[in-house]
Amino acid sequence: MIDAQGLLPRNKHDLDSIPRIVKAGYPAIAPILDELLDWTADGNWPVARPLADFLVTLGPPLIDPISRILRGTDETHKWHCMNLILHKLPIEVLGGLEEDLRRLADHPNEGDKREEVDIEARQALFRLEHMSRET
């Protein structure tokens, strides 16, 4: 039995944690998906990009945790989530976030506008609509 909590990075420089997280894989990391996404809250952190690149591969299990970020109040985290993860998600997974993306694109709060979360949401929706027409 894997101790999922023990897999979490200890700090933003803990690149040694990434191979352990990848090796454990899903569903072993299911209990810590929200916490793993917290480590992608700032794309400047060394652990953020490699962790995001792995998380993108998980597919549908990311929908609910990402939705919680998009519905949250941390606009900077939303922006980094979109840039590091959302723009790389497969279309079928992105489709599961369409409602949240439409809300952010059409009714952003002031913080979302300041961080350009609405622009990122519109770009994700454009990709979703464009790719859906091609399939």
mmCIF file of N, CA and C in Angstrom:
data_model
loop_
_atom_site.group_PDB
_atom_site.id
_atom_site.type_symbol
_atom_site.label_atom_id
_atom_site.label_comp_id
_atom_site.label_asym_id
_atom_site.label_seq_id
_atom_site.Cartn_x
_atom_site.Cartn_y
_atom_site.Cartn_z
ATOM 1 N N MET A 1 0.845 -1.189 0.000
ATOM 2 C CA MET A 1 0.000 0.000 0.000
ATOM 3 C C MET A 1 0.889 1.251 0.000
ATOM 4 N N ILE A 2 0.624 2.145 -0.900
ATOM 5 C CA ILE A 2 1.412 3.366 -1.041
ATOM 6 C C ILE A 2 0.840 4.454 -0.132
ATOM 7 N N ASP A 3 1.739 5.150 0.563
ATOM 8 C CA ASP A 3 1.350 6.304 1.365
ATOM 9 C C ASP A 3 1.319 7.507 0.435
ATOM 10 N N ALA A 4 0.146 7.828 -0.094
ATOM 11 C CA ALA A 4 0.021 8.902 -1.071
ATOM 12 C C ALA A 4 0.522 10.232 -0.513
ATOM 13 N N GLN A 5 0.210 10.533 0.727
ATOM 14 C CA GLN A 5 0.655 11.792 1.327
ATOM 15 C C GLN A 5 2.181 11.895 1.320
ATOM 16 N N GLY A 6 2.861 10.783 1.467
ATOM 17 C CA GLY A 6 4.311 10.767 1.462
ATOM 18 C C GLY A 6 4.921 11.068 0.102
ATOM 19 N N LEU A 7 4.094 11.021 -0.945
ATOM 20 C CA LEU A 7 4.574 11.312 -2.298
ATOM 21 C C LEU A 7 4.627 12.813 -2.598
ATOM 22 N N LEU A 8 3.875 13.595 -1.845
ATOM 23 C CA LEU A 8 3.787 15.029 -2.130
ATOM 24 C C LEU A 8 5.160 15.701 -2.050
ATOM 25 N N PRO A 9 5.409 16.669 -2.942
ATOM 26 C CA PRO A 9 6.663 17.423 -2.832
ATOM 27 C C PRO A 9 6.774 18.067 -1.456
ATOM 28 N N ARG A 10 7.985 18.123 -0.950
ATOM 29 C CA ARG A 10 8.234 18.742 0.352
ATOM 30 C C ARG A 10 8.349 20.263 0.229
ATOM 31 N N ASN A 11 8.774 20.716 -0.954
ATOM 32 C CA ASN A 11 8.888 22.149 -1.221
ATOM 33 C C ASN A 11 8.897 22.356 -2.729
ATOM 34 N N LYS A 12 8.908 23.593 -3.157
ATOM 35 C CA LYS A 12 8.794 23.893 -4.584
ATOM 36 C C LYS A 12 10.024 23.480 -5.399
ATOM 37 N N HIS A 13 11.096 23.108 -4.722
ATOM 38 C CA HIS A 13 12.317 22.655 -5.399
ATOM 39 C C HIS A 13 12.473 21.137 -5.384
ATOM 40 N N ASP A 14 11.507 20.419 -4.851
ATOM 41 C CA ASP A 14 11.607 18.969 -4.658
ATOM 42 C C ASP A 14 11.340 18.196 -5.952
ATOM 43 N N LEU A 15 12.250 18.325 -6.896
ATOM 44 C CA LEU A 15 12.103 17.622 -8.172
ATOM 45 C C LEU A 15 12.240 16.111 -8.019
ATOM 46 N N ASP A 16 12.881 15.658 -6.947
ATOM 47 C CA ASP A 16 13.012 14.220 -6.704
ATOM 48 C C ASP A 16 11.663 13.558 -6.440
ATOM 49 N N SER A 17 10.671 14.334 -6.059
ATOM 50 C CA SER A 17 9.347 13.756 -5.800
ATOM 51 C C SER A 17 8.623 13.383 -7.091
ATOM 52 N N ILE A 18 8.947 14.034 -8.180
ATOM 53 C CA ILE A 18 8.199 13.818 -9.428
ATOM 54 C C ILE A 18 8.303 12.367 -9.921
ATOM 55 N N PRO A 19 9.497 11.783 -10.020
ATOM 56 C CA PRO A 19 9.547 10.374 -10.461
ATOM 57 C C PRO A 19 8.783 9.422 -9.545
ATOM 58 N N ARG A 20 8.771 9.699 -8.260
ATOM 59 C CA ARG A 20 8.017 8.842 -7.324
ATOM 60 C C ARG A 20 6.510 8.960 -7.592
ATOM 61 N N ILE A 21 6.052 10.167 -7.866
ATOM 62 C CA ILE A 21 4.636 10.391 -8.163
ATOM 63 C C ILE A 21 4.265 9.681 -9.463
ATOM 64 N N VAL A 22 5.113 9.836 -10.470
ATOM 65 C CA VAL A 22 4.866 9.198 -11.768
ATOM 66 C C VAL A 22 4.845 7.682 -11.625
ATOM 67 N N LYS A 23 5.802 7.140 -10.880
ATOM 68 C CA LYS A 23 5.874 5.686 -10.691
ATOM 69 C C LYS A 23 4.643 5.161 -9.957
ATOM 70 N N ALA A 24 4.194 5.885 -8.957
ATOM 71 C CA ALA A 24 3.000 5.457 -8.211
ATOM 72 C C ALA A 24 1.784 5.459 -9.128
ATOM 73 N N GLY A 25 1.670 6.500 -9.970
ATOM 74 C CA GLY A 25 0.592 6.570 -10.949
ATOM 75 C C GLY A 25 -0.798 6.656 -10.356
ATOM 76 N N TYR A 26 -1.750 6.597 -11.276
ATOM 77 C CA TYR A 26 -3.153 6.626 -10.902
ATOM 78 C C TYR A 26 -3.640 5.186 -10.891
ATOM 79 N N PRO A 27 -4.375 4.734 -9.921
ATOM 80 C CA PRO A 27 -5.174 5.456 -8.940
ATOM 81 C C PRO A 27 -4.489 5.706 -7.596
ATOM 82 N N ALA A 28 -3.219 5.307 -7.464
ATOM 83 C CA ALA A 28 -2.547 5.485 -6.166
ATOM 84 C C ALA A 28 -2.518 6.946 -5.727
ATOM 85 N N ILE A 29 -2.429 7.878 -6.697
ATOM 86 C CA ILE A 29 -2.352 9.296 -6.336
ATOM 87 C C ILE A 29 -3.722 9.976 -6.285
ATOM 88 N N ALA A 30 -4.780 9.221 -6.510
ATOM 89 C CA ALA A 30 -6.135 9.805 -6.493
ATOM 90 C C ALA A 30 -6.418 10.601 -5.219
ATOM 91 N N PRO A 31 -6.038 10.099 -4.037
ATOM 92 C CA PRO A 31 -6.360 10.857 -2.817
ATOM 93 C C PRO A 31 -5.636 12.197 -2.697
ATOM 94 N N ILE A 32 -4.582 12.404 -3.501
ATOM 95 C CA ILE A 32 -3.808 13.644 -3.358
ATOM 96 C C ILE A 32 -3.848 14.517 -4.617
ATOM 97 N N LEU A 33 -4.786 14.267 -5.519
ATOM 98 C CA LEU A 33 -4.841 15.064 -6.754
ATOM 99 C C LEU A 33 -4.979 16.559 -6.475
ATOM 100 N N ASP A 34 -5.833 16.928 -5.535
ATOM 101 C CA ASP A 34 -5.998 18.353 -5.223
ATOM 102 C C ASP A 34 -4.684 18.954 -4.725
ATOM 103 N N GLU A 35 -3.999 18.227 -3.854
ATOM 104 C CA GLU A 35 -2.726 18.736 -3.320
ATOM 105 C C GLU A 35 -1.653 18.803 -4.403
ATOM 106 N N LEU A 36 -1.654 17.816 -5.305
ATOM 107 C CA LEU A 36 -0.687 17.863 -6.410
ATOM 108 C C LEU A 36 -0.943 19.069 -7.300
ATOM 109 N N LEU A 37 -2.204 19.354 -7.546
ATOM 110 C CA LEU A 37 -2.536 20.539 -8.352
ATOM 111 C C LEU A 37 -2.118 21.828 -7.643
ATOM 112 N N ASP A 38 -2.123 21.813 -6.319
ATOM 113 C CA ASP A 38 -1.641 22.994 -5.577
ATOM 114 C C ASP A 38 -0.187 23.303 -5.911
ATOM 115 N N TRP A 39 0.589 22.273 -6.227
ATOM 116 C CA TRP A 39 2.004 22.470 -6.554
ATOM 117 C C TRP A 39 2.198 23.023 -7.968
ATOM 118 N N THR A 40 1.099 23.198 -8.709
ATOM 119 C CA THR A 40 1.182 23.823 -10.032
ATOM 120 C C THR A 40 0.623 25.245 -9.991
ATOM 121 N N ALA A 41 0.393 25.764 -8.799
ATOM 122 C CA ALA A 41 -0.228 27.082 -8.637
ATOM 123 C C ALA A 41 0.662 28.229 -9.106
ATOM 124 N N ASP A 42 1.944 27.962 -9.282
ATOM 125 C CA ASP A 42 2.866 28.987 -9.779
ATOM 126 C C ASP A 42 3.825 28.311 -10.749
ATOM 127 N N GLY A 43 3.699 28.644 -12.005
ATOM 128 C CA GLY A 43 4.525 28.039 -13.047
ATOM 129 C C GLY A 43 6.010 28.313 -12.901
ATOM 130 N N ASN A 44 6.380 29.227 -12.032
ATOM 131 C CA ASN A 44 7.792 29.522 -11.796
ATOM 132 C C ASN A 44 8.440 28.561 -10.806
ATOM 133 N N TRP A 45 7.633 27.801 -10.079
ATOM 134 C CA TRP A 45 8.179 26.827 -9.144
ATOM 135 C C TRP A 45 8.794 25.681 -9.948
ATOM 136 N N PRO A 46 9.962 25.228 -9.579
ATOM 137 C CA PRO A 46 10.604 24.138 -10.328
ATOM 138 C C PRO A 46 9.744 22.873 -10.456
ATOM 139 N N VAL A 47 8.942 22.539 -9.445
ATOM 140 C CA VAL A 47 8.132 21.306 -9.528
ATOM 141 C C VAL A 47 6.890 21.472 -10.403
ATOM 142 N N ALA A 48 6.483 22.696 -10.681
ATOM 143 C CA ALA A 48 5.197 22.936 -11.342
ATOM 144 C C ALA A 48 5.107 22.323 -12.740
ATOM 145 N N ARG A 49 6.042 22.607 -13.602
ATOM 146 C CA ARG A 49 5.949 22.132 -14.991
ATOM 147 C C ARG A 49 6.051 20.618 -15.128
ATOM 148 N N PRO A 50 7.070 19.988 -14.525
ATOM 149 C CA PRO A 50 7.114 18.527 -14.682
ATOM 150 C C PRO A 50 5.912 17.828 -14.048
ATOM 151 N N LEU A 51 5.422 18.366 -12.964
ATOM 152 C CA LEU A 51 4.239 17.781 -12.337
ATOM 153 C C LEU A 51 3.016 17.978 -13.230
ATOM 154 N N ALA A 52 2.863 19.170 -13.786
ATOM 155 C CA ALA A 52 1.741 19.447 -14.695
ATOM 156 C C ALA A 52 1.804 18.533 -15.920
ATOM 157 N N ASP A 53 3.000 18.336 -16.458
ATOM 158 C CA ASP A 53 3.134 17.465 -17.633
ATOM 159 C C ASP A 53 2.665 16.048 -17.328
ATOM 160 N N PHE A 54 2.935 15.576 -16.127
ATOM 161 C CA PHE A 54 2.445 14.251 -15.740
ATOM 162 C C PHE A 54 0.938 14.269 -15.519
ATOM 163 N N LEU A 55 0.441 15.261 -14.819
ATOM 164 C CA LEU A 55 -0.988 15.314 -14.495
ATOM 165 C C LEU A 55 -1.845 15.330 -15.755
ATOM 166 N N VAL A 56 -1.381 15.988 -16.796
ATOM 167 C CA VAL A 56 -2.123 16.045 -18.059
ATOM 168 C C VAL A 56 -2.417 14.642 -18.583
ATOM 169 N N THR A 57 -1.537 13.703 -18.306
ATOM 170 C CA THR A 57 -1.699 12.342 -18.825
ATOM 171 C C THR A 57 -2.793 11.556 -18.106
ATOM 172 N N LEU A 58 -3.294 12.069 -16.993
ATOM 173 C CA LEU A 58 -4.277 11.320 -16.206
ATOM 174 C C LEU A 58 -5.665 11.330 -16.818
ATOM 175 N N GLY A 59 -5.967 12.335 -17.614
ATOM 176 C CA GLY A 59 -7.261 12.380 -18.276
ATOM 177 C C GLY A 59 -8.429 12.725 -17.376
ATOM 178 N N PRO A 60 -9.566 12.004 -17.526
ATOM 179 C CA PRO A 60 -10.802 12.344 -16.825
ATOM 180 C C PRO A 60 -10.717 12.522 -15.312
ATOM 181 N N PRO A 61 -9.843 11.812 -14.591
ATOM 182 C CA PRO A 61 -9.779 12.051 -13.144
ATOM 183 C C PRO A 61 -9.410 13.489 -12.769
ATOM 184 N N LEU A 62 -8.890 14.256 -13.720
ATOM 185 C CA LEU A 62 -8.528 15.648 -13.437
ATOM 186 C C LEU A 62 -9.708 16.608 -13.497
ATOM 187 N N ILE A 63 -10.798 16.197 -14.096
ATOM 188 C CA ILE A 63 -11.912 17.123 -14.318
ATOM 189 C C ILE A 63 -12.399 17.758 -13.017
ATOM 190 N N ASP A 64 -12.745 16.960 -12.033
ATOM 191 C CA ASP A 64 -13.278 17.534 -10.784
ATOM 192 C C ASP A 64 -12.257 18.390 -10.030
ATOM 193 N N PRO A 65 -11.003 17.932 -9.865
ATOM 194 C CA PRO A 65 -10.036 18.787 -9.176
ATOM 195 C C PRO A 65 -9.769 20.109 -9.911
ATOM 196 N N ILE A 66 -9.700 20.072 -11.233
ATOM 197 C CA ILE A 66 -9.487 21.317 -11.987
ATOM 198 C C ILE A 66 -10.717 22.207 -11.874
ATOM 199 N N SER A 67 -11.886 21.614 -11.909
ATOM 200 C CA SER A 67 -13.119 22.388 -11.755
ATOM 201 C C SER A 67 -13.114 23.142 -10.427
ATOM 202 N N ARG A 68 -12.632 22.493 -9.374
ATOM 203 C CA ARG A 68 -12.573 23.171 -8.073
ATOM 204 C C ARG A 68 -11.634 24.383 -8.129
ATOM 205 N N ILE A 69 -10.551 24.272 -8.862
ATOM 206 C CA ILE A 69 -9.649 25.419 -9.021
ATOM 207 C C ILE A 69 -10.351 26.529 -9.791
ATOM 208 N N LEU A 70 -10.995 26.170 -10.893
ATOM 209 C CA LEU A 70 -11.643 27.175 -11.735
ATOM 210 C C LEU A 70 -12.810 27.859 -11.038
ATOM 211 N N ARG A 71 -13.413 27.196 -10.073
ATOM 212 C CA ARG A 71 -14.515 27.784 -9.306
ATOM 213 C C ARG A 71 -14.031 28.501 -8.055
ATOM 214 N N GLY A 72 -12.739 28.413 -7.797
ATOM 215 C CA GLY A 72 -12.166 28.997 -6.587
ATOM 216 C C GLY A 72 -11.908 30.493 -6.695
ATOM 217 N N THR A 73 -11.200 30.999 -5.715
ATOM 218 C CA THR A 73 -10.956 32.445 -5.629
ATOM 219 C C THR A 73 -9.503 32.831 -5.886
ATOM 220 N N ASP A 74 -8.644 31.854 -6.191
ATOM 221 C CA ASP A 74 -7.241 32.142 -6.468
ATOM 222 C C ASP A 74 -7.058 32.297 -7.975
ATOM 223 N N GLU A 75 -7.182 33.529 -8.444
ATOM 224 C CA GLU A 75 -7.131 33.800 -9.872
ATOM 225 C C GLU A 75 -5.782 33.461 -10.487
ATOM 226 N N THR A 76 -4.703 33.659 -9.741
ATOM 227 C CA THR A 76 -3.380 33.313 -10.246
ATOM 228 C C THR A 76 -3.261 31.802 -10.450
ATOM 229 N N HIS A 77 -3.800 31.045 -9.511
ATOM 230 C CA HIS A 77 -3.790 29.580 -9.656
ATOM 231 C C HIS A 77 -4.607 29.183 -10.881
ATOM 232 N N LYS A 78 -5.745 29.812 -11.094
ATOM 233 C CA LYS A 78 -6.554 29.518 -12.286
ATOM 234 C C LYS A 78 -5.732 29.728 -13.543
ATOM 235 N N TRP A 79 -5.041 30.874 -13.615
ATOM 236 C CA TRP A 79 -4.263 31.207 -14.808
ATOM 237 C C TRP A 79 -3.162 30.169 -15.040
ATOM 238 N N HIS A 80 -2.428 29.818 -13.987
ATOM 239 C CA HIS A 80 -1.357 28.832 -14.139
ATOM 240 C C HIS A 80 -1.929 27.460 -14.481
ATOM 241 N N CYS A 81 -3.048 27.113 -13.909
ATOM 242 C CA CYS A 81 -3.697 25.842 -14.221
ATOM 243 C C CYS A 81 -4.050 25.770 -15.703
ATOM 244 N N MET A 82 -4.579 26.860 -16.214
ATOM 245 C CA MET A 82 -4.933 26.886 -17.637
ATOM 246 C C MET A 82 -3.695 26.774 -18.514
ATOM 247 N N ASN A 83 -2.650 27.505 -18.181
ATOM 248 C CA ASN A 83 -1.446 27.510 -18.998
ATOM 249 C C ASN A 83 -0.632 26.236 -18.899
ATOM 250 N N LEU A 84 -0.548 25.666 -17.728
ATOM 251 C CA LEU A 84 0.270 24.471 -17.544
ATOM 252 C C LEU A 84 -0.471 23.169 -17.858
ATOM 253 N N ILE A 85 -1.781 23.175 -17.668
ATOM 254 C CA ILE A 85 -2.527 21.920 -17.765
ATOM 255 C C ILE A 85 -3.652 21.980 -18.793
ATOM 256 N N LEU A 86 -4.565 22.912 -18.634
ATOM 257 C CA LEU A 86 -5.766 22.948 -19.467
ATOM 258 C C LEU A 86 -5.474 22.984 -20.952
ATOM 259 N N HIS A 87 -4.515 23.788 -21.358
ATOM 260 C CA HIS A 87 -4.225 23.931 -22.782
ATOM 261 C C HIS A 87 -3.593 22.684 -23.382
ATOM 262 N N LYS A 88 -3.225 21.729 -22.539
ATOM 263 C CA LYS A 88 -2.615 20.481 -23.012
ATOM 264 C C LYS A 88 -3.542 19.273 -22.868
ATOM 265 N N LEU A 89 -4.694 19.476 -22.241
ATOM 266 C CA LEU A 89 -5.608 18.355 -22.013
ATOM 267 C C LEU A 89 -6.207 17.853 -23.316
ATOM 268 N N PRO A 90 -6.453 16.555 -23.402
ATOM 269 C CA PRO A 90 -7.192 16.030 -24.547
ATOM 270 C C PRO A 90 -8.579 16.676 -24.610
ATOM 271 N N ILE A 91 -9.104 16.808 -25.806
ATOM 272 C CA ILE A 91 -10.391 17.481 -26.022
ATOM 273 C C ILE A 91 -11.512 16.870 -25.192
ATOM 274 N N GLU A 92 -11.556 15.546 -25.089
ATOM 275 C CA GLU A 92 -12.648 14.913 -24.331
ATOM 276 C C GLU A 92 -12.592 15.280 -22.849
ATOM 277 N N VAL A 93 -11.414 15.514 -22.328
ATOM 278 C CA VAL A 93 -11.284 15.940 -20.935
ATOM 279 C C VAL A 93 -11.628 17.423 -20.815
ATOM 280 N N LEU A 94 -11.139 18.211 -21.742
ATOM 281 C CA LEU A 94 -11.444 19.644 -21.751
ATOM 282 C C LEU A 94 -12.952 19.871 -21.820
ATOM 283 N N GLY A 95 -13.647 19.023 -22.563
ATOM 284 C CA GLY A 95 -15.100 19.133 -22.671
ATOM 285 C C GLY A 95 -15.798 19.005 -21.331
ATOM 286 N N GLY A 96 -15.217 18.261 -20.412
ATOM 287 C CA GLY A 96 -15.788 18.116 -19.081
ATOM 288 C C GLY A 96 -15.680 19.375 -18.239
ATOM 289 N N LEU A 97 -14.911 20.350 -18.732
ATOM 290 C CA LEU A 97 -14.722 21.620 -18.020
ATOM 291 C C LEU A 97 -15.401 22.781 -18.730
ATOM 292 N N GLU A 98 -16.167 22.480 -19.760
ATOM 293 C CA GLU A 98 -16.767 23.524 -20.595
ATOM 294 C C GLU A 98 -17.631 24.501 -19.795
ATOM 295 N N GLU A 99 -18.426 24.005 -18.887
ATOM 296 C CA GLU A 99 -19.303 24.878 -18.098
ATOM 297 C C GLU A 99 -18.484 25.895 -17.293
ATOM 298 N N ASP A 100 -17.426 25.434 -16.654
ATOM 299 C CA ASP A 100 -16.566 26.340 -15.881
ATOM 300 C C ASP A 100 -15.880 27.343 -16.801
ATOM 301 N N LEU A 101 -15.427 26.884 -17.945
ATOM 302 C CA LEU A 101 -14.747 27.775 -18.892
ATOM 303 C C LEU A 101 -15.697 28.844 -19.427
ATOM 304 N N ARG A 102 -16.929 28.450 -19.729
ATOM 305 C CA ARG A 102 -17.915 29.436 -20.223
ATOM 306 C C ARG A 102 -18.209 30.487 -19.161
ATOM 307 N N ARG A 103 -18.335 30.051 -17.915
ATOM 308 C CA ARG A 103 -18.592 31.003 -16.834
ATOM 309 C C ARG A 103 -17.448 31.994 -16.714
ATOM 310 N N LEU A 104 -16.218 31.498 -16.767
ATOM 311 C CA LEU A 104 -15.049 32.387 -16.652
ATOM 312 C C LEU A 104 -14.910 33.309 -17.854
ATOM 313 N N ALA A 105 -15.242 32.804 -19.026
ATOM 314 C CA ALA A 105 -15.137 33.611 -20.240
ATOM 315 C C ALA A 105 -16.234 34.673 -20.306
ATOM 316 N N ASP A 106 -17.443 34.302 -19.917
ATOM 317 C CA ASP A 106 -18.593 35.196 -20.079
ATOM 318 C C ASP A 106 -18.883 36.067 -18.858
ATOM 319 N N HIS A 107 -18.527 35.598 -17.672
ATOM 320 C CA HIS A 107 -18.842 36.329 -16.441
ATOM 321 C C HIS A 107 -17.658 36.345 -15.473
ATOM 322 N N PRO A 108 -16.502 36.837 -15.921
ATOM 323 C CA PRO A 108 -15.348 36.847 -15.027
ATOM 324 C C PRO A 108 -15.507 37.882 -13.918
ATOM 325 N N ASN A 109 -14.956 37.575 -12.753
ATOM 326 C CA ASN A 109 -14.949 38.586 -11.706
ATOM 327 C C ASN A 109 -13.761 39.526 -11.967
ATOM 328 N N GLU A 110 -13.609 40.534 -11.151
ATOM 329 C CA GLU A 110 -12.537 41.515 -11.377
ATOM 330 C C GLU A 110 -11.154 40.879 -11.300
ATOM 331 N N GLY A 111 -10.971 39.964 -10.360
ATOM 332 C CA GLY A 111 -9.687 39.277 -10.241
ATOM 333 C C GLY A 111 -9.378 38.427 -11.465
ATOM 334 N N ASP A 112 -10.411 37.748 -11.998
ATOM 335 C CA ASP A 112 -10.229 36.954 -13.211
ATOM 336 C C ASP A 112 -9.813 37.850 -14.375
ATOM 337 N N LYS A 113 -10.431 39.016 -14.481
ATOM 338 C CA LYS A 113 -10.064 39.958 -15.549
ATOM 339 C C LYS A 113 -8.634 40.449 -15.364
ATOM 340 N N ARG A 114 -8.285 40.795 -14.140
ATOM 341 C CA ARG A 114 -6.947 41.308 -13.851
ATOM 342 C C ARG A 114 -5.871 40.288 -14.224
ATOM 343 N N GLU A 115 -6.133 39.012 -13.944
ATOM 344 C CA GLU A 115 -5.173 37.944 -14.246
ATOM 345 C C GLU A 115 -5.360 37.362 -15.648
ATOM 346 N N GLU A 116 -6.304 37.911 -16.404
ATOM 347 C CA GLU A 116 -6.601 37.475 -17.777
ATOM 348 C C GLU A 116 -7.073 36.021 -17.851
ATOM 349 N N VAL A 117 -7.733 35.588 -16.791
ATOM 350 C CA VAL A 117 -8.304 34.247 -16.758
ATOM 351 C C VAL A 117 -9.411 34.133 -17.804
ATOM 352 N N ASP A 118 -10.157 35.213 -18.011
ATOM 353 C CA ASP A 118 -11.223 35.193 -19.012
ATOM 354 C C ASP A 118 -10.663 34.973 -20.418
ATOM 355 N N ILE A 119 -9.524 35.561 -20.709
ATOM 356 C CA ILE A 119 -8.885 35.392 -22.018
ATOM 357 C C ILE A 119 -8.442 33.942 -22.190
ATOM 358 N N GLU A 120 -7.829 33.390 -21.157
ATOM 359 C CA GLU A 120 -7.390 31.991 -21.209
ATOM 360 C C GLU A 120 -8.586 31.054 -21.376
ATOM 361 N N ALA A 121 -9.683 31.361 -20.701
ATOM 362 C CA ALA A 121 -10.887 30.538 -20.819
ATOM 363 C C ALA A 121 -11.430 30.589 -22.242
ATOM 364 N N ARG A 122 -11.444 31.780 -22.847
ATOM 365 C CA ARG A 122 -11.911 31.897 -24.234
ATOM 366 C C ARG A 122 -11.015 31.116 -25.192
ATOM 367 N N GLN A 123 -9.714 31.128 -24.949
ATOM 368 C CA GLN A 123 -8.792 30.357 -25.789
ATOM 369 C C GLN A 123 -9.061 28.856 -25.662
ATOM 370 N N ALA A 124 -9.307 28.399 -24.448
ATOM 371 C CA ALA A 124 -9.608 26.982 -24.233
ATOM 372 C C ALA A 124 -10.925 26.608 -24.917
ATOM 373 N N LEU A 125 -11.919 27.487 -24.832
ATOM 374 C CA LEU A 125 -13.201 27.226 -25.491
ATOM 375 C C LEU A 125 -13.046 27.213 -27.006
ATOM 376 N N PHE A 126 -12.241 28.112 -27.531
ATOM 377 C CA PHE A 126 -11.985 28.136 -28.970
ATOM 378 C C PHE A 126 -11.365 26.809 -29.408
ATOM 379 N N ARG A 127 -10.382 26.345 -28.654
ATOM 380 C CA ARG A 127 -9.740 25.063 -28.965
ATOM 381 C C ARG A 127 -10.763 23.927 -28.896
ATOM 382 N N LEU A 128 -11.587 23.946 -27.872
ATOM 383 C CA LEU A 128 -12.606 22.914 -27.706
ATOM 384 C C LEU A 128 -13.570 22.911 -28.886
ATOM 385 N N GLU A 129 -14.054 24.081 -29.254
ATOM 386 C CA GLU A 129 -15.011 24.180 -30.355
ATOM 387 C C GLU A 129 -14.366 23.821 -31.687
ATOM 388 N N HIS A 130 -13.151 24.280 -31.902
ATOM 389 C CA HIS A 130 -12.438 24.016 -33.159
ATOM 390 C C HIS A 130 -12.133 22.529 -33.304
ATOM 391 N N MET A 131 -11.611 21.917 -32.254
ATOM 392 C CA MET A 131 -11.238 20.504 -32.312
ATOM 393 C C MET A 131 -12.470 19.594 -32.364
ATOM 394 N N SER A 132 -13.553 20.030 -31.721
ATOM 395 C CA SER A 132 -14.787 19.227 -31.756
ATOM 396 C C SER A 132 -15.358 19.168 -33.158
ATOM 397 N N ARG A 133 -15.206 20.260 -33.917
ATOM 398 C CA ARG A 133 -15.705 20.271 -35.300
ATOM 399 C C ARG A 133 -14.892 19.366 -36.199
ATOM 400 N N GLU A 134 -13.617 19.177 -35.866
ATOM 401 C CA GLU A 134 -12.742 18.352 -36.695
ATOM 402 C C GLU A 134 -12.969 16.865 -36.478
ATOM 403 N N THR A 135 -13.549 16.495 -35.347
ATOM 404 C CA THR A 135 -13.739 15.061 -35.075
ATOM 405 C C THR A 135 -15.099 14.588 -35.485
#
